[in-house]
PDB file of C-alpha atoms in Angstrom:
ATOM      1  CA  MET A 215       2.437  15.028 -45.311  1.00  0.00           C
ATOM      2  CA  THR A 216       4.781  17.733 -44.133  1.00  0.00           C
ATOM      3  CA  MET A 217       6.876  17.504 -41.002  1.00  0.00           C
ATOM      4  CA  LEU A 218       4.595  20.051 -39.333  1.00  0.00           C
ATOM      5  CA  ASP A 219       1.508  17.969 -40.189  1.00  0.00           C
ATOM      6  CA  TYR A 220       3.216  14.856 -38.845  1.00  0.00           C
ATOM      7  CA  ASN A 221       4.235  16.573 -35.580  1.00  0.00           C
ATOM      8  CA  THR A 222       0.723  17.965 -35.159  1.00  0.00           C
ATOM      9  CA  ALA A 223      -0.791  14.515 -35.718  1.00  0.00           C
ATOM     10  CA  VAL A 224       1.579  12.943 -33.170  1.00  0.00           C
ATOM     11  CA  LEU A 225       0.828  15.659 -30.618  1.00  0.00           C
ATOM     12  CA  ASN A 226      -2.922  15.310 -31.166  1.00  0.00           C
ATOM     13  CA  GLU A 227      -2.708  11.537 -30.683  1.00  0.00           C
ATOM     14  CA  TYR A 228      -0.677  11.981 -27.506  1.00  0.00           C
ATOM     15  CA  GLN A 229      -3.200  14.486 -26.123  1.00  0.00           C
ATOM     16  CA  ARG A 230      -6.085  12.195 -27.065  1.00  0.00           C
ATOM     17  CA  ARG A 231      -4.504   9.269 -25.217  1.00  0.00           C
ATOM     18  CA  GLU A 232      -3.783  11.411 -22.173  1.00  0.00           C
ATOM     19  CA  ALA A 233      -7.384  12.630 -22.118  1.00  0.00           C
ATOM     20  CA  LEU A 234      -8.648   9.030 -22.319  1.00  0.00           C
ATOM     21  CA  GLU A 235      -6.320   8.001 -19.502  1.00  0.00           C
ATOM     22  CA  ASP A 236      -7.440  10.958 -17.363  1.00  0.00           C
ATOM     23  CA  LYS A 237     -11.080  10.018 -18.019  1.00  0.00           C
ATOM     24  CA  ALA A 238     -10.415   6.382 -17.112  1.00  0.00           C
ATOM     25  CA  ILE A 239      -8.777   7.442 -13.849  1.00  0.00           C
ATOM     26  CA  ALA A 240     -11.617   9.846 -13.034  1.00  0.00           C
ATOM     27  CA  ASP A 241     -14.171   7.108 -13.745  1.00  0.00           C
ATOM     28  CA  TRP A 242     -12.242   4.637 -11.588  1.00  0.00           C
ATOM     29  CA  GLU A 243     -11.966   7.118  -8.701  1.00  0.00           C
ATOM     30  CA  SER A 244     -15.652   7.937  -8.937  1.00  0.00           C
ATOM     31  CA  TYR A 245     -16.614   4.253  -8.943  1.00  0.00           C
ATOM     32  CA  HIS A 246     -14.381   3.345  -5.972  1.00  0.00           C
ATOM     33  CA  GLY A 247     -14.870   6.567  -4.035  1.00  0.00           C
ATOM     34  CA  THR A 248     -11.143   6.982  -3.506  1.00  0.00           C
ATOM     35  CA  VAL A 249      -8.235   8.713  -5.176  1.00  0.00           C
ATOM     36  CA  LEU A 250      -5.779   6.632  -7.189  1.00  0.00           C
ATOM     37  CA  PRO A 251      -2.460   6.898  -5.311  1.00  0.00           C
ATOM     38  CA  LYS A 252       0.338   8.724  -7.067  1.00  0.00           C
ATOM     39  CA  ASP A 253       2.627   6.438  -9.107  1.00  0.00           C
ATOM     40  CA  MET A 254       0.118   3.567  -9.012  1.00  0.00           C
ATOM     41  CA  ASP A 255      -1.757   2.262 -12.005  1.00  0.00           C
ATOM     42  CA  ILE A 256      -5.363   1.112 -11.947  1.00  0.00           C
ATOM     43  CA  GLU A 257      -4.450  -2.586 -12.064  1.00  0.00           C
ATOM     44  CA  GLN A 258      -2.213  -2.291  -8.986  1.00  0.00           C
ATOM     45  CA  ALA A 259      -4.864  -0.276  -7.175  1.00  0.00           C
ATOM     46  CA  GLU A 260      -7.470  -2.951  -7.919  1.00  0.00           C
ATOM     47  CA  GLU A 261      -5.175  -5.587  -6.383  1.00  0.00           C
ATOM     48  CA  PHE A 262      -4.601  -3.546  -3.237  1.00  0.00           C
ATOM     49  CA  LEU A 263      -8.305  -2.753  -2.881  1.00  0.00           C
ATOM     50  CA  ALA A 264      -9.059  -6.475  -3.210  1.00  0.00           C
ATOM     51  CA  THR A 265      -6.475  -7.139  -0.496  1.00  0.00           C
ATOM     52  CA  ALA A 266      -8.078  -4.479   1.692  1.00  0.00           C
ATOM     53  CA  ASP A 267     -11.426  -6.175   1.184  1.00  0.00           C
ATOM     54  CA  GLU A 268      -9.921  -9.562   2.055  1.00  0.00           C
ATOM     55  CA  TYR A 269      -8.454  -8.132   5.278  1.00  0.00           C
ATOM     56  CA  GLU A 270     -11.736  -6.333   6.099  1.00  0.00           C
ATOM     57  CA  VAL A 271     -10.178  -2.872   5.968  1.00  0.00           C
ATOM     58  CA  ASP A 272     -12.418   0.179   6.116  1.00  0.00           C
ATOM     59  CA  THR A 273     -11.036   2.103   3.135  1.00  0.00           C
ATOM     60  CA  LYS A 274     -12.866   5.247   4.243  1.00  0.00           C
ATOM     61  CA  LYS A 275     -10.413   5.469   7.171  1.00  0.00           C
ATOM     62  CA  PRO A 276      -6.603   5.767   6.920  1.00  0.00           C
ATOM     63  CA  TRP A 277      -5.156   2.411   5.903  1.00  0.00           C
ATOM     64  CA  PHE A 278      -1.897   0.754   4.897  1.00  0.00           C
ATOM     65  CA  TYR A 279      -1.152  -1.889   2.291  1.00  0.00           C
ATOM     66  CA  GLN A 280       1.703  -4.159   1.278  1.00  0.00           C
ATOM     67  CA  SER A 281       2.365  -6.803  -1.307  1.00  0.00           C
ATOM     68  CA  CYS A 282       4.116 -10.050  -0.456  1.00  0.00           C
ATOM     69  CA  ALA A 283       6.218  -9.449  -3.572  1.00  0.00           C
ATOM     70  CA  THR A 284       8.105  -6.693  -1.761  1.00  0.00           C
ATOM     71  CA  SER A 285       8.027  -7.784   1.882  1.00  0.00           C
ATOM     72  CA  ARG A 286       7.669 -10.810   4.114  1.00  0.00           C
ATOM     73  CA  TYR A 287       4.520  -9.149   5.402  1.00  0.00           C
ATOM     74  CA  GLU A 288       1.520  -8.756   3.164  1.00  0.00           C
ATOM     75  CA  GLY A 289      -1.972  -7.505   3.507  1.00  0.00           C
ATOM     76  CA  ALA A 290      -3.683  -4.376   4.657  1.00  0.00           C
ATOM     77  CA  PHE A 291      -4.860  -2.816   7.882  1.00  0.00           C
ATOM     78  CA  ASN A 292      -6.461   0.347   9.163  1.00  0.00           C
ATOM     79  CA  LYS A 293      -4.104   2.735  10.893  1.00  0.00           C
ATOM     80  CA  ASP A 294      -5.843   2.215  14.232  1.00  0.00           C
ATOM     81  CA  LYS A 295      -5.564  -1.590  13.874  1.00  0.00           C
ATOM     82  CA  ALA A 296      -1.812  -1.899  13.211  1.00  0.00           C
ATOM     83  CA  LYS A 297      -1.000  -3.726  16.442  1.00  0.00           C
ATOM     84  CA  GLU A 298      -3.854  -6.194  15.899  1.00  0.00           C
ATOM     85  CA  TYR A 299      -2.636  -6.862  12.343  1.00  0.00           C
ATOM     86  CA  LEU A 300       0.894  -7.569  13.577  1.00  0.00           C
ATOM     87  CA  LYS A 301      -0.333  -9.834  16.378  1.00  0.00           C
ATOM     88  CA  ASP A 302      -2.543 -11.739  13.913  1.00  0.00           C
ATOM     89  CA  TRP A 303       0.441 -12.106  11.563  1.00  0.00           C
ATOM     90  CA  ILE A 304       2.515 -13.553  14.401  1.00  0.00           C
ATOM     91  CA  SER A 305      -0.323 -15.912  15.365  1.00  0.00           C
ATOM     92  CA  LEU A 306      -0.551 -17.122  11.769  1.00  0.00           C
ATOM     93  CA  HIS A 307       3.153 -17.454  10.954  1.00  0.00           C
ATOM     94  CA  GLY A 308       4.554 -18.047  14.425  1.00  0.00           C
ATOM     95  CA  PRO A 309       6.727 -16.013  16.764  1.00  0.00           C
ATOM     96  CA  GLU A 310       9.854 -17.830  15.575  1.00  0.00           C
ATOM     97  CA  ARG A 311       9.458 -16.463  12.053  1.00  0.00           C
ATOM     98  CA  PHE A 312       8.728 -12.978  13.352  1.00  0.00           C
ATOM     99  CA  LEU A 313      11.799 -13.011  15.590  1.00  0.00           C
ATOM    100  CA  LYS A 314      13.960 -14.459  12.801  1.00  0.00           C
ATOM    101  CA  ASP A 315      12.704 -11.834  10.354  1.00  0.00           C
ATOM    102  CA  ALA A 316      13.043  -9.083  12.933  1.00  0.00           C
ATOM    103  CA  ALA A 317      16.596 -10.151  13.759  1.00  0.00           C
ATOM    104  CA  SER A 318      17.539  -9.724  10.111  1.00  0.00           C
ATOM    105  CA  SER A 319      15.817  -6.342   9.823  1.00  0.00           C
ATOM    106  CA  THR A 320      17.381  -2.981  10.501  1.00  0.00           C
ATOM    107  CA  TYR A 321      14.727  -2.104  13.057  1.00  0.00           C
ATOM    108  CA  PRO A 322      16.151  -1.573  16.583  1.00  0.00           C
ATOM    109  CA  LYS A 323      15.744  -4.821  18.534  1.00  0.00           C
ATOM    110  CA  ALA A 324      14.970  -3.103  21.836  1.00  0.00           C
ATOM    111  CA  GLU A 325      12.037  -1.363  20.184  1.00  0.00           C
ATOM    112  CA  LEU A 326      10.704  -4.685  18.885  1.00  0.00           C
ATOM    113  CA  VAL A 327      10.496  -5.967  22.446  1.00  0.00           C
ATOM    114  CA  GLU A 328       8.812  -2.701  23.413  1.00  0.00           C
ATOM    115  CA  ILE A 329       6.056  -3.292  20.824  1.00  0.00           C
ATOM    116  CA  PHE A 330       4.730  -6.265  22.738  1.00  0.00           C
ATOM    117  CA  PHE A 331       5.999  -5.929  26.283  1.00  0.00           C
ATOM    118  CA  GLY A 332       6.526  -2.224  26.892  1.00  0.00           C
ATOM    119  CA  ASP A 333       4.312   0.257  28.638  1.00  0.00           C
ATOM    120  CA  HIS A 334       5.096   3.068  26.232  1.00  0.00           C
ATOM    121  CA  GLY A 335       2.965   1.837  23.346  1.00  0.00           C
ATOM    122  CA  LEU A 336       5.653   2.070  20.673  1.00  0.00           C
ATOM    123  CA  ASP A 337       4.476   3.335  17.305  1.00  0.00           C
ATOM    124  CA  VAL A 338       3.690   0.115  15.443  1.00  0.00           C
ATOM    125  CA  ILE A 339       2.960   2.189  12.314  1.00  0.00           C
ATOM    126  CA  ASP A 340       6.606   3.270  12.250  1.00  0.00           C
ATOM    127  CA  PHE A 341       7.683  -0.373  12.440  1.00  0.00           C
ATOM    128  CA  MET A 342       5.269  -1.446   9.703  1.00  0.00           C
ATOM    129  CA  GLU A 343       6.361   1.401   7.413  1.00  0.00           C
ATOM    130  CA  LYS A 344       9.948   0.226   7.846  1.00  0.00           C
ATOM    131  CA  GLN A 345       8.726  -3.201   6.726  1.00  0.00           C
ATOM    132  CA  GLY A 346       7.462  -1.680   3.487  1.00  0.00           C
ATOM    133  CA  PHE A 347       3.829  -0.854   4.224  1.00  0.00           C
ATOM    134  CA  GLN A 348       2.560   2.315   2.591  1.00  0.00           C
ATOM    135  CA  GLU A 349      -0.383   4.474   3.495  1.00  0.00           C
ATOM    136  CA  TRP A 350      -3.086   4.703   0.850  1.00  0.00           C
ATOM    137  CA  LYS A 351      -3.131   8.376  -0.133  1.00  0.00           C
TER     138      LYS A 351
END
């Protein structure tokens, strides 16, 4: 086998694997009716979709997800349900933990108070993104 034959064989194998991977992704997207987010593999996406299902998220609407491996918060919520998600989290884990966690975060403390007691309706999405939540895109 010449060097040219070897290089051609390697390139062909690489292209074959890429085509199979592209087909697998297309099949997955077709089955789930959603696009696989950039820089996410199918296994991760399956986990986040299962989490979305567990949290009763409508994946046809804009939604956010997070893994407990990367944040104290975990779960998923629809964009229009962010405040409800956060209130449920506080009900489950207690206000003491939220305040302790918030005190150690870089999020402005005055704005944290505004989330729950203010009249301005602070953007809870901004807060949740700073806690590591990402929008499914």
